[in-house]
PDB file of C-alpha atoms and ligand atoms in Angstrom:
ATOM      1  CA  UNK A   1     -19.574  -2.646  -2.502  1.00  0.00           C
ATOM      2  CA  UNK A   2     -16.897  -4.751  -1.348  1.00  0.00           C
ATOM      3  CA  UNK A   3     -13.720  -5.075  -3.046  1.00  0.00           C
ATOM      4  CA  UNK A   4     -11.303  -7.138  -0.535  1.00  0.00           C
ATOM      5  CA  UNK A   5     -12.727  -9.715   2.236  1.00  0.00           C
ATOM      6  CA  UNK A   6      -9.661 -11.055   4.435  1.00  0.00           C
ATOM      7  CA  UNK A   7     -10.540 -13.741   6.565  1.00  0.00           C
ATOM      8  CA  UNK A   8      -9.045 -15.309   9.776  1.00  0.00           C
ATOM      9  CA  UNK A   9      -5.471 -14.877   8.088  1.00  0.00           C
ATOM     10  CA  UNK A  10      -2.424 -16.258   9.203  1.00  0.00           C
ATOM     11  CA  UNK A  11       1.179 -16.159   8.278  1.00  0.00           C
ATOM     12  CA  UNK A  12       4.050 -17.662   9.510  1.00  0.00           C
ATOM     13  CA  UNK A  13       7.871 -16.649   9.722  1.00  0.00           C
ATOM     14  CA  UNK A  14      10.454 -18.808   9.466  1.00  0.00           C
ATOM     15  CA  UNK A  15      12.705 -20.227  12.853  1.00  0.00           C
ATOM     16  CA  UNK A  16      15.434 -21.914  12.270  1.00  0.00           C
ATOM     17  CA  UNK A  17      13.880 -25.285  10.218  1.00  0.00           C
ATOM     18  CA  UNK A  18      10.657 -24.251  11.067  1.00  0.00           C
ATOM     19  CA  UNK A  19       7.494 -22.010  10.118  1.00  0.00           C
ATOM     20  CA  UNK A  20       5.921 -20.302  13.360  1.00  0.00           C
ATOM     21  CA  UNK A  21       2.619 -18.262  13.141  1.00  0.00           C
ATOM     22  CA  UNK A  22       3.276 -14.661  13.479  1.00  0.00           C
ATOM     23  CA  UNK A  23       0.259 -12.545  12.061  1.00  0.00           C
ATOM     24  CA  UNK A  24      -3.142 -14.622  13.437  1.00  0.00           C
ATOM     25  CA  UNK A  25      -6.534 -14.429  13.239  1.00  0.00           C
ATOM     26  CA  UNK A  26      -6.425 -11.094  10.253  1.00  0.00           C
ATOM     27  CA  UNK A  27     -10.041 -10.441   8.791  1.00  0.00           C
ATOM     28  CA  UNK A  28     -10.881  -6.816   7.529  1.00  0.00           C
ATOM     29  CA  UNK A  29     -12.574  -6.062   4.429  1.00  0.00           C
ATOM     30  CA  UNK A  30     -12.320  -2.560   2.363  1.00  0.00           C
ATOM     31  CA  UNK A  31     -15.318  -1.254   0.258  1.00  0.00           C
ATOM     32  CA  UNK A  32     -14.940   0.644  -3.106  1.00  0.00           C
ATOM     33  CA  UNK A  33     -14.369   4.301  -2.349  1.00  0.00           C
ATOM     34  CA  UNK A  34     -13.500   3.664   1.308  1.00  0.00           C
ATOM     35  CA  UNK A  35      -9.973   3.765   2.984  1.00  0.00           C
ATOM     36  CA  UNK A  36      -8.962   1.056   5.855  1.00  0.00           C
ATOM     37  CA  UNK A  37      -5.806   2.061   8.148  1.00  0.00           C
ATOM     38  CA  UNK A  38      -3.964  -0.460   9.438  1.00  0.00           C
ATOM     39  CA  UNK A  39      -1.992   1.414  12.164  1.00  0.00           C
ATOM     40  CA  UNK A  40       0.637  -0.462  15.003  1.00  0.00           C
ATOM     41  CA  UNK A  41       4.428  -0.963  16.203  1.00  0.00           C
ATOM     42  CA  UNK A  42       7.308  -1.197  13.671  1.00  0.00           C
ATOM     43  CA  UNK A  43       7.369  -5.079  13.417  1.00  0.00           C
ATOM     44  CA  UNK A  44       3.745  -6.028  14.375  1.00  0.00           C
ATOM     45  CA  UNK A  45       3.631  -7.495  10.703  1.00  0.00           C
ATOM     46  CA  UNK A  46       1.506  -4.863   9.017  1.00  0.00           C
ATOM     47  CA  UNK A  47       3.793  -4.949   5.543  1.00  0.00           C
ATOM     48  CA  UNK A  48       3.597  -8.727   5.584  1.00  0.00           C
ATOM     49  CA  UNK A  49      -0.210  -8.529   5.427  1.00  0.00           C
ATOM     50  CA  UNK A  50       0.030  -6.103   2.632  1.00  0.00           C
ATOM     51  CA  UNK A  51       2.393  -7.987   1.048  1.00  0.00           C
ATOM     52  CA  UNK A  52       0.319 -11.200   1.561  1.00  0.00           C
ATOM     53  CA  UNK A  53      -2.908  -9.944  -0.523  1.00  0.00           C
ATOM     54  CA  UNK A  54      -0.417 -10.224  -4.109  1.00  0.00           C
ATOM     55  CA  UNK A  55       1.315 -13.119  -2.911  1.00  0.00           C
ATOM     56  CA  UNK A  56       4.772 -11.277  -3.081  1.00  0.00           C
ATOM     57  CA  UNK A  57       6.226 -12.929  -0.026  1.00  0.00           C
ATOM     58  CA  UNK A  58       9.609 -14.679  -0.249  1.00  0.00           C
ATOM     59  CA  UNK A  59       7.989 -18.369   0.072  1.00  0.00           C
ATOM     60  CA  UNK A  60      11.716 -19.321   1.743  1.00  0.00           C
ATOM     61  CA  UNK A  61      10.795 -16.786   4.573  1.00  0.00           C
ATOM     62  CA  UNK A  62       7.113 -16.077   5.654  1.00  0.00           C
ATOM     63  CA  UNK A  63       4.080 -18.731   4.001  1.00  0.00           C
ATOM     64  CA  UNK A  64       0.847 -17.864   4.125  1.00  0.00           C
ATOM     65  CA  UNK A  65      -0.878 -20.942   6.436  1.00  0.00           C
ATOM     66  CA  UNK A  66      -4.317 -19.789   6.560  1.00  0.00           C
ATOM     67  CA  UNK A  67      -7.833 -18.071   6.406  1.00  0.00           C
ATOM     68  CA  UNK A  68      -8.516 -16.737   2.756  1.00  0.00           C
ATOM     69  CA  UNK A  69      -8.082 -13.968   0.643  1.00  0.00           C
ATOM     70  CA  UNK A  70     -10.876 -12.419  -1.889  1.00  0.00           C
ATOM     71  CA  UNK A  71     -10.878  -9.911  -4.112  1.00  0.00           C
ATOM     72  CA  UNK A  72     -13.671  -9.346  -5.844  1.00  0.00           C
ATOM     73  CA  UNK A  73     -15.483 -12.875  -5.515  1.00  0.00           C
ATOM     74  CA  UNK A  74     -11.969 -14.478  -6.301  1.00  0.00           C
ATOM     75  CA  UNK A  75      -9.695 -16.270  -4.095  1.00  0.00           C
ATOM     76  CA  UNK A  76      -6.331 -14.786  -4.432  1.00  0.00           C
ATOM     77  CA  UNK A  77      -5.073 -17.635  -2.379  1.00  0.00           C
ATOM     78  CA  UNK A  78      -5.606 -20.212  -4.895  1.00  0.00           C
ATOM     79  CA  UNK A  79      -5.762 -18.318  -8.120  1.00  0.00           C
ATOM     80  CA  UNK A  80      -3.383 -19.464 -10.550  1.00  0.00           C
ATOM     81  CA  UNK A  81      -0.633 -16.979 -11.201  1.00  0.00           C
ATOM     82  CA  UNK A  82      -0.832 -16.133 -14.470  1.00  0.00           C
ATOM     83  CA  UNK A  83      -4.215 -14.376 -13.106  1.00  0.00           C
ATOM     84  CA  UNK A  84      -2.981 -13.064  -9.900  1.00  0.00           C
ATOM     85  CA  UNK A  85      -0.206 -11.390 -12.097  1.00  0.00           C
ATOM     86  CA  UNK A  86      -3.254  -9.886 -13.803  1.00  0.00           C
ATOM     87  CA  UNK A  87      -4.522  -8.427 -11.143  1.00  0.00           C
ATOM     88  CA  UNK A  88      -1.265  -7.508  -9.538  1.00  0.00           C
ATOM     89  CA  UNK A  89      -0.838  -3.850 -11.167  1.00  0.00           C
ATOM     90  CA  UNK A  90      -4.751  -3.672 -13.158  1.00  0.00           C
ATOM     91  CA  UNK A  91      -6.892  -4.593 -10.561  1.00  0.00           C
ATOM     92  CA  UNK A  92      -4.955  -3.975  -7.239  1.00  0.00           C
ATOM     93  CA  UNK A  93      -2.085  -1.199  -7.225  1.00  0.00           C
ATOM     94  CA  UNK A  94       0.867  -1.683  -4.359  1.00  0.00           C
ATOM     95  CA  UNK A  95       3.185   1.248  -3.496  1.00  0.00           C
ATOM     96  CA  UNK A  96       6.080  -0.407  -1.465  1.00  0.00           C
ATOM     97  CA  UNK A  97       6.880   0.874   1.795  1.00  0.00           C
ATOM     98  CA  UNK A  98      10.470   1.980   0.069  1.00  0.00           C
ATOM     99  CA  UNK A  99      10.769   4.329  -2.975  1.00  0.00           C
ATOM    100  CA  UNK A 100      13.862   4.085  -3.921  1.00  0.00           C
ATOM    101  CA  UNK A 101      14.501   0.145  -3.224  1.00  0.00           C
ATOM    102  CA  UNK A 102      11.079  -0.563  -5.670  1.00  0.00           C
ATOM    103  CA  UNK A 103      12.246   2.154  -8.463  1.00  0.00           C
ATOM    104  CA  UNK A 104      15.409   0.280 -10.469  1.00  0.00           C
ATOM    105  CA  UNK A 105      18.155   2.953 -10.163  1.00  0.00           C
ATOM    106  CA  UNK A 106      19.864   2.264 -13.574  1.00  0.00           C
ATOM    107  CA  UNK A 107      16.466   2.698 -15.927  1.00  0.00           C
ATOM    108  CA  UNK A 108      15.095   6.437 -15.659  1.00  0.00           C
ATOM    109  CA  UNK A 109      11.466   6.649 -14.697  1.00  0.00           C
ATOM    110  CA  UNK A 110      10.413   6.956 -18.510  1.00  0.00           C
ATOM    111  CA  UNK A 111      11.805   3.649 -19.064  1.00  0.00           C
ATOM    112  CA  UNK A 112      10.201   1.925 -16.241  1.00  0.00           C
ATOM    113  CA  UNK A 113       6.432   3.470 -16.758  1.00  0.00           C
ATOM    114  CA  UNK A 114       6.767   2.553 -20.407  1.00  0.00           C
ATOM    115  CA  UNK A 115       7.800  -0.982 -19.174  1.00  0.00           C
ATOM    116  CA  UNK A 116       4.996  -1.387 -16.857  1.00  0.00           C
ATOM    117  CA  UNK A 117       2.469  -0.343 -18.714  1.00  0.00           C
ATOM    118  CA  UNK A 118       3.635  -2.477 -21.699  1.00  0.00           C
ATOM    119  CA  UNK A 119       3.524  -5.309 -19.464  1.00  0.00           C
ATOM    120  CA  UNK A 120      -0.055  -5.346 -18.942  1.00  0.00           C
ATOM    121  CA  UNK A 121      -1.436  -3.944 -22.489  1.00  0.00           C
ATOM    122  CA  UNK A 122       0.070  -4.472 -26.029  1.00  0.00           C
ATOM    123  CA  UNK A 123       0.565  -0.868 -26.875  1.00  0.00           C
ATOM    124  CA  UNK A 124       3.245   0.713 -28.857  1.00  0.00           C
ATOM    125  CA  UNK A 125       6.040   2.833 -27.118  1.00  0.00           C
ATOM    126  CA  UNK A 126       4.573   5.898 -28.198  1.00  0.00           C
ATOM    127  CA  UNK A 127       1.394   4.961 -26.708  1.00  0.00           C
ATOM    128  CA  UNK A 128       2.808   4.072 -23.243  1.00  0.00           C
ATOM    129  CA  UNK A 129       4.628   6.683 -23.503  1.00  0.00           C
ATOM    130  CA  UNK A 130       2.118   9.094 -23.922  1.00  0.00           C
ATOM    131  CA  UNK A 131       0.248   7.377 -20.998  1.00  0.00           C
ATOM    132  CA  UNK A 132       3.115   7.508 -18.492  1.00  0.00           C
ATOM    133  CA  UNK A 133       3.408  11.352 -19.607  1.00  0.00           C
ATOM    134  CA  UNK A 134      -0.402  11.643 -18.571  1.00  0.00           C
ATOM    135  CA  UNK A 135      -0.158   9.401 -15.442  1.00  0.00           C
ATOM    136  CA  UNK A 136       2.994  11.728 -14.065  1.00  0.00           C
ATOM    137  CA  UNK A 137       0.642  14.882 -14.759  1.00  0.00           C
ATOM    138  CA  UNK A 138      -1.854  13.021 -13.225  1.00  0.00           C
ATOM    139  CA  UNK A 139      -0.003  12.754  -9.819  1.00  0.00           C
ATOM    140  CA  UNK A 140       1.060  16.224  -9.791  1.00  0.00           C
ATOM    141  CA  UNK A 141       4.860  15.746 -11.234  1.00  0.00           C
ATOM    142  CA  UNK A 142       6.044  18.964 -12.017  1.00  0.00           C
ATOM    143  CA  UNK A 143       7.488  19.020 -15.834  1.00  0.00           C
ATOM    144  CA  UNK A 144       6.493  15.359 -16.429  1.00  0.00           C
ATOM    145  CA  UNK A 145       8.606  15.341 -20.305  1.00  0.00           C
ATOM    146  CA  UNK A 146      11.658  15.954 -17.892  1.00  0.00           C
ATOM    147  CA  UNK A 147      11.389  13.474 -15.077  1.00  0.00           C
ATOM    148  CA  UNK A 148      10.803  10.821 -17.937  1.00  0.00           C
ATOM    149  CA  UNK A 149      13.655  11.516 -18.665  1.00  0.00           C
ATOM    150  CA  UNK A 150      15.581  11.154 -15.189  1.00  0.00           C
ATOM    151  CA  UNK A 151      16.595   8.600 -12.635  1.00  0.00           C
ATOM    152  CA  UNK A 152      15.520   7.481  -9.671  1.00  0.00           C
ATOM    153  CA  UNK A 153      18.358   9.452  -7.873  1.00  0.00           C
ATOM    154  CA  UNK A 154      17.815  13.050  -9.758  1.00  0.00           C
ATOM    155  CA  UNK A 155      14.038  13.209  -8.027  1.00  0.00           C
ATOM    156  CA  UNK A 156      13.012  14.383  -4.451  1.00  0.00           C
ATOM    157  CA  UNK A 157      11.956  11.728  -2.173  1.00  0.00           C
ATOM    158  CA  UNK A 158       8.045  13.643  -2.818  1.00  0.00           C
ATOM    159  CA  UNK A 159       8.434  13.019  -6.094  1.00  0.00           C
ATOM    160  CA  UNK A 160       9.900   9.304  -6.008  1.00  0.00           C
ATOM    161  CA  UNK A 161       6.840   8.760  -3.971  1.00  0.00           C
ATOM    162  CA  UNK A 162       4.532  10.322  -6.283  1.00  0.00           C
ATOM    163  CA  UNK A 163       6.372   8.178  -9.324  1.00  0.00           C
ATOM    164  CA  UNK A 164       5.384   4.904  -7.397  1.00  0.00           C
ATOM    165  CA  UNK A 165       1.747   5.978  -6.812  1.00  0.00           C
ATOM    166  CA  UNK A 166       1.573   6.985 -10.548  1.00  0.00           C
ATOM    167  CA  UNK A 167       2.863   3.113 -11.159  1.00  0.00           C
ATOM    168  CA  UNK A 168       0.730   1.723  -8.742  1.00  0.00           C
ATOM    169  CA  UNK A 169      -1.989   3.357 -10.272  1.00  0.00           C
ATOM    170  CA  UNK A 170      -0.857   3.063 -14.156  1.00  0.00           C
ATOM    171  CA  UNK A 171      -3.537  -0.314 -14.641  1.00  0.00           C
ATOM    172  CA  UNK A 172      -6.302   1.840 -12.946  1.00  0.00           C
ATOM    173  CA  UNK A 173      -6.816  -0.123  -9.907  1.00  0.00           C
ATOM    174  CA  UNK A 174     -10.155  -0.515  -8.031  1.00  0.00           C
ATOM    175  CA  UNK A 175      -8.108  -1.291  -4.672  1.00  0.00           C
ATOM    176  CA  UNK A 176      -4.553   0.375  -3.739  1.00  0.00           C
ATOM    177  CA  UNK A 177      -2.491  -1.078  -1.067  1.00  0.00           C
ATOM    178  CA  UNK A 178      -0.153   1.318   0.564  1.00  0.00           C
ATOM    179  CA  UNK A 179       2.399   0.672   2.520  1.00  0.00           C
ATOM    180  CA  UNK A 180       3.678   4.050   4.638  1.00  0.00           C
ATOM    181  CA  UNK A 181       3.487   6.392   1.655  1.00  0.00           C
ATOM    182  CA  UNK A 182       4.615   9.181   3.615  1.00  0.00           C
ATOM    183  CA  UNK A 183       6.456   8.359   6.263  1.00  0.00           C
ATOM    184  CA  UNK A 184       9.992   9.342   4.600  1.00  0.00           C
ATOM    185  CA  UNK A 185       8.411  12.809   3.541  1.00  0.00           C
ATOM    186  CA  UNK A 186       8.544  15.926   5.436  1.00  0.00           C
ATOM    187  CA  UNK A 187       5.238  17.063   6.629  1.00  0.00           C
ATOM    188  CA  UNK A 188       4.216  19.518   4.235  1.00  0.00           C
ATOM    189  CA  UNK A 189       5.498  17.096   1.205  1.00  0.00           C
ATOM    190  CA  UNK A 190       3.413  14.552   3.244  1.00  0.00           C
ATOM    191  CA  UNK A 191       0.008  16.638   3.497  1.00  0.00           C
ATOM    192  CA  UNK A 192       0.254  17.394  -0.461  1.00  0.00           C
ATOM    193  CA  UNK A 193       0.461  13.556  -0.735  1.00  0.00           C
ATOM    194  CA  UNK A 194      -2.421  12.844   1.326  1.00  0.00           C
ATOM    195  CA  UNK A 195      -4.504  15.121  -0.369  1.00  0.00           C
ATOM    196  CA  UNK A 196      -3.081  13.724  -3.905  1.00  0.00           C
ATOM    197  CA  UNK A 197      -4.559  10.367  -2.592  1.00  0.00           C
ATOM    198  CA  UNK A 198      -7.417  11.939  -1.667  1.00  0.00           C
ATOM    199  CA  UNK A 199      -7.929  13.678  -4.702  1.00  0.00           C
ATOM    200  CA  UNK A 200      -6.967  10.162  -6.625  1.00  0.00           C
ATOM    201  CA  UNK A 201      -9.506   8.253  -4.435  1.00  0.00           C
ATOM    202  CA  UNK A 202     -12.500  10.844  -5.125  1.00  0.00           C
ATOM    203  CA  UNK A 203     -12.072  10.853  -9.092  1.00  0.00           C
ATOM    204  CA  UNK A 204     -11.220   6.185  -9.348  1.00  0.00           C
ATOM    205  CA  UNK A 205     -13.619   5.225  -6.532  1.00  0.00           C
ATOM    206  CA  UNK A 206     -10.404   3.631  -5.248  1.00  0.00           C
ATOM    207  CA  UNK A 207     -10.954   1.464  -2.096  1.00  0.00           C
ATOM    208  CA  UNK A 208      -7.199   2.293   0.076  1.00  0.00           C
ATOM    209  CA  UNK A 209      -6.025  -0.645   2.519  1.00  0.00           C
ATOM    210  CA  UNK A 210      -3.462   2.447   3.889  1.00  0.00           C
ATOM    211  CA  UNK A 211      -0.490   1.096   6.069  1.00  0.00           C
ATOM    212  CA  UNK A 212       0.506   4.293   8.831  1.00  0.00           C
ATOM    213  CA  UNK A 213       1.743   4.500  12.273  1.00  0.00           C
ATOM    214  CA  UNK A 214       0.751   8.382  11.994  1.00  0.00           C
ATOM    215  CA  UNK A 215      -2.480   8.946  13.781  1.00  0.00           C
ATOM    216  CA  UNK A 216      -2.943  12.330  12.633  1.00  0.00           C
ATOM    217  CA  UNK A 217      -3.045  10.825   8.983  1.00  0.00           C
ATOM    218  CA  UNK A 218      -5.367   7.999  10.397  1.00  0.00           C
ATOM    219  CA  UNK A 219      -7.969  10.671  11.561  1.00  0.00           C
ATOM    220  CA  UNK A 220      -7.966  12.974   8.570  1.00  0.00           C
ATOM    221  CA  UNK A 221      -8.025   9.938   6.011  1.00  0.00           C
ATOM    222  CA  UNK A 222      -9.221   6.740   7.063  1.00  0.00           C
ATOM    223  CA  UNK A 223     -13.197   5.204   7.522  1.00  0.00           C
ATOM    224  CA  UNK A 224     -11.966   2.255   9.531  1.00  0.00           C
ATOM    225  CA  UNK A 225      -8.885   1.700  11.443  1.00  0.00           C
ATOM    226  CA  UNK A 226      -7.002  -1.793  12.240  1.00  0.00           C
ATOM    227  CA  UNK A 227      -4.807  -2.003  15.258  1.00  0.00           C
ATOM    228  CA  UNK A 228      -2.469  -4.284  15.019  1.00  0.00           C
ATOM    229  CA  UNK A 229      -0.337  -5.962  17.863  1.00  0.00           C
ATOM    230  CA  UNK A 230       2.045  -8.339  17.863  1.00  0.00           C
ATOM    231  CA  UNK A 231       0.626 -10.004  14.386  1.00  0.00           C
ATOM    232  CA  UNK A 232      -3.172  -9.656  15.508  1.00  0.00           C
ATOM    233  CA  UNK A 233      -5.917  -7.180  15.208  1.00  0.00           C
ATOM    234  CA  UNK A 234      -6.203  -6.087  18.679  1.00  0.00           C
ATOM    235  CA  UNK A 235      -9.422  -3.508  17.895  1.00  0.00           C
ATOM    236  CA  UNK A 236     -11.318  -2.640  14.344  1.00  0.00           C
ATOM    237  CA  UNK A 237     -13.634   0.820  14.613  1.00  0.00           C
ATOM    238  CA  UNK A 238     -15.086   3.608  12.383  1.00  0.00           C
ATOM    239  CA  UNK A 239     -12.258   6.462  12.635  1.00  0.00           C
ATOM    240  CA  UNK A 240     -14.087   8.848  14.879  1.00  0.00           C
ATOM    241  CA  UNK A 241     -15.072   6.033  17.165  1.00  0.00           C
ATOM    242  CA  UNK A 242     -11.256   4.499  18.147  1.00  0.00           C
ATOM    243  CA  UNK A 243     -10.518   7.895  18.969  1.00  0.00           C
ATOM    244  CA  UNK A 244     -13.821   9.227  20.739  1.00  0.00           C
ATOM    245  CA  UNK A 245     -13.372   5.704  22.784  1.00  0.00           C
ATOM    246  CA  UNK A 246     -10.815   3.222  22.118  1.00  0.00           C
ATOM    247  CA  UNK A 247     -10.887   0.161  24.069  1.00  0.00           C
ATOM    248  CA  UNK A 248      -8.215  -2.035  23.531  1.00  0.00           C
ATOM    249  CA  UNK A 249      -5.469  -1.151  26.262  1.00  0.00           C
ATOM    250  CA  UNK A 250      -2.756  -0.645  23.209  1.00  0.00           C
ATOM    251  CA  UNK A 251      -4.814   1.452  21.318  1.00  0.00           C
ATOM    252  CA  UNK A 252      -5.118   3.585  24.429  1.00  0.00           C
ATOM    253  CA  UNK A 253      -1.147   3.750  24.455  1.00  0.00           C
ATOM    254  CA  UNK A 254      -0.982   4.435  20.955  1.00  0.00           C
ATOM    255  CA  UNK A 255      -3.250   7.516  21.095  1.00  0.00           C
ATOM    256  CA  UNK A 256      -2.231   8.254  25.183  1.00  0.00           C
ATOM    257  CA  UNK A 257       1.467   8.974  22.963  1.00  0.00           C
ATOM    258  CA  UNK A 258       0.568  11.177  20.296  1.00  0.00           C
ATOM    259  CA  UNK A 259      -1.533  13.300  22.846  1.00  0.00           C
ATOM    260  CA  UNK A 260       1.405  13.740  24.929  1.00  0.00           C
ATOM    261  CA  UNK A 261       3.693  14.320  22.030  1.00  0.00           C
ATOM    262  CA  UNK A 262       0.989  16.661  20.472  1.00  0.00           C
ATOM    263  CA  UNK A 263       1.179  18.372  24.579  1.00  0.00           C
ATOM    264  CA  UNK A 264       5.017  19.106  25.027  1.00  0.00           C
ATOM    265  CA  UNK A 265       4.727  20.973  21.454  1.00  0.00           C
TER     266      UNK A 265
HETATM  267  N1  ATP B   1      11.289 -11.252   4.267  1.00  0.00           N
HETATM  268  C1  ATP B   1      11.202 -11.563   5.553  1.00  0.00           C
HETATM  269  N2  ATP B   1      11.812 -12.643   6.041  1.00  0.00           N
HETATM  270  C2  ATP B   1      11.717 -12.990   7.336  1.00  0.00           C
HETATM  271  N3  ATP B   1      11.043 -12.294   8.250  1.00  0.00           N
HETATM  272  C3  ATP B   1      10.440 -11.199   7.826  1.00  0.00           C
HETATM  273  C4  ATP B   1      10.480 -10.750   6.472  1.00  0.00           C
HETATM  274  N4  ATP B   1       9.782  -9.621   6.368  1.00  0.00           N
HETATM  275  C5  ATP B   1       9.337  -9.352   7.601  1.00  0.00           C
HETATM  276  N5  ATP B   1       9.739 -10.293   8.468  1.00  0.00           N
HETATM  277  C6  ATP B   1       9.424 -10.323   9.897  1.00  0.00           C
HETATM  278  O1  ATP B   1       8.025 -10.254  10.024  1.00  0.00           O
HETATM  279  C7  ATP B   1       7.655  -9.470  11.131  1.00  0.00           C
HETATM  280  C8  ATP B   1       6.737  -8.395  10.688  1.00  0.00           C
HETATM  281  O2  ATP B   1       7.414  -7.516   9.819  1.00  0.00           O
HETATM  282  P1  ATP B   1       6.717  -6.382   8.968  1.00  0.00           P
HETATM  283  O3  ATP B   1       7.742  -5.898   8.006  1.00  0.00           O
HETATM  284  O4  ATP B   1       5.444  -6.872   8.414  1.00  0.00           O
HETATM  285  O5  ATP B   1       6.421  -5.281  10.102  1.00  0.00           O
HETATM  286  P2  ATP B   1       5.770  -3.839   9.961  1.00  0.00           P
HETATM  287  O6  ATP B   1       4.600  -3.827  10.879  1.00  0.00           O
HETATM  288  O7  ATP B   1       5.539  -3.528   8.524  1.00  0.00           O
HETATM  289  O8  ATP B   1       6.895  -2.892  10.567  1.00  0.00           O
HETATM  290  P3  ATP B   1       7.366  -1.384  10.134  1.00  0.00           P
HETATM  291  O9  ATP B   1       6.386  -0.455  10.772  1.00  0.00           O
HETATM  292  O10 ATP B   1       8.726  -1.276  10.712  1.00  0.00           O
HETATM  293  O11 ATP B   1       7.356  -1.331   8.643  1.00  0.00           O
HETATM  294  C9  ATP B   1       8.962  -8.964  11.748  1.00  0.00           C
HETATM  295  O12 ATP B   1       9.267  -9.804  12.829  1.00  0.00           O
HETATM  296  C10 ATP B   1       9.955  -9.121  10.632  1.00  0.00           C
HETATM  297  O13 ATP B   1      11.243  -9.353  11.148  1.00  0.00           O
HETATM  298 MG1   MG B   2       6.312  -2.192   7.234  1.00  0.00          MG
END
């Protein structure tokens, strides 16, 4: 079943007094229980689109100036925002591309689980607490009663990373957008994430729009892959297939570099 349908989308950035497309012609749709990696260059606009399906772009800086947007039979591009906020957090979870700049370093991570989930249900502290408790378990925090307890600061970039995926995740989501949630980690901290997501993905059904420029990630977790280039989807494929044969000439360069990285090892 399909949860997000993106079609022909296009954002523009801001020049100057102007607004200039930058990401074109976007359409990719993720199914429930399925994960879709949109791989490419640092600045081909791949958090921009992610950022686009909520509607959390700075208006001042990048609009949204076509194609459409739906989630679940609903257009997210015209839905008023008292019910995108809805489904910002219960029906579609976002972990940022950076930790520590979406945690808020002077509440500890108690405080801002307890907020979050109080601002989508009207429960009592010692019900959200108890949740956040069981959503920190959940994502493999080691002694969750402690790290409620801390600040952003006092945890390990793993487990800052596993915090925001317990957030994102707090309103159990159908879809999860997420934007390089590993690229900061060191490998092994990385592969226990994967798996976490894996793990996650297995027991929700969750349908995963993943953002990576890591190919071995792309191969061990992703259905579909999305090149991007230069704000367009240069080539779209089943996993195995953009690898057995890719055909666009940058997806070729993409994985022609990891093979010769993987070579001088
Ligand atoms: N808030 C913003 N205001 C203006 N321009 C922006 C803003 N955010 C991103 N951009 C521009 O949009 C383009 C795409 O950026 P984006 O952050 O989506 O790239 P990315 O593919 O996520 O890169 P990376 O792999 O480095 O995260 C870039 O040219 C960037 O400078
Ligand atoms: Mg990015």
């Amino acid at each position: 079943m399909t949860l997000l349908t993106v079609e022909g989308l296009q954002l523009s950035l801001r020049e100057g007094d102007r607004f200039t497309p930058f990401v074109e012609d976007v359409s990719f749709s993720v199914e429930k229980g399925k994960t879709v990696a949109l791989v490419g260059e640092s600045g081909c606009g791949k958090s921009i689109t992610c950022l686009s399906m909520l509607r959390l772009l700075n208006p001042e800086a990048v609009q949204i100036s076509g194609g459409s947007i739906q989630f679940e039979g609903q257009d997210l591009l015209h839905l008023p925002l008292s019910q995108l906020r809805h489904i910002r957090g219960n029906s579609i979870g976002m972990v940022f591309q950076d930790p520590l700049s979406s945690l808020n370093p002077v509440f500890s991570i108690g405080n801002q689980l307890v907020e979050a989930i109080q601002n989508h249900r009207s429960v009592s502290y010692a019900e959200a607490k108890e949740k956040a408790l069981h959503m920190l378990a959940s994502v493999r925090v080691s002694r969750p009663e402690l790290r409620f307890t801390e600040y952003p600061y006092q945890l390990s970039g793993g487990m800052r990373q596993r915090v925001m995926i317990a957030m994102a995740l707090l309103g159990e989501p159908k879809l999860l957008i997420a934007d390089e949630p590993t690229t900061a980690l060191d490998v092994t901290i990385q592969a226990q994430i994967l798996s976490l997501l894996i793990e996650l993905q297995e027991e929700m059904n969750l349908g995963i729009l993943l953002v990576t420029h890591d190919l071995g990630v792309v191969a061990e977790f992703a259905d579909e892959v999305l090149v991007m280039h230069t704000g367009r989807i240069v080539e779209r494929a089943p996993v195995q297939a953009l690898f057995e044969n890719p055909q666009h000439a940058y997806t070729k360069k993409l994985l022609a570099s990891v093979l010769k990285l993987g070579g001088t090892q």
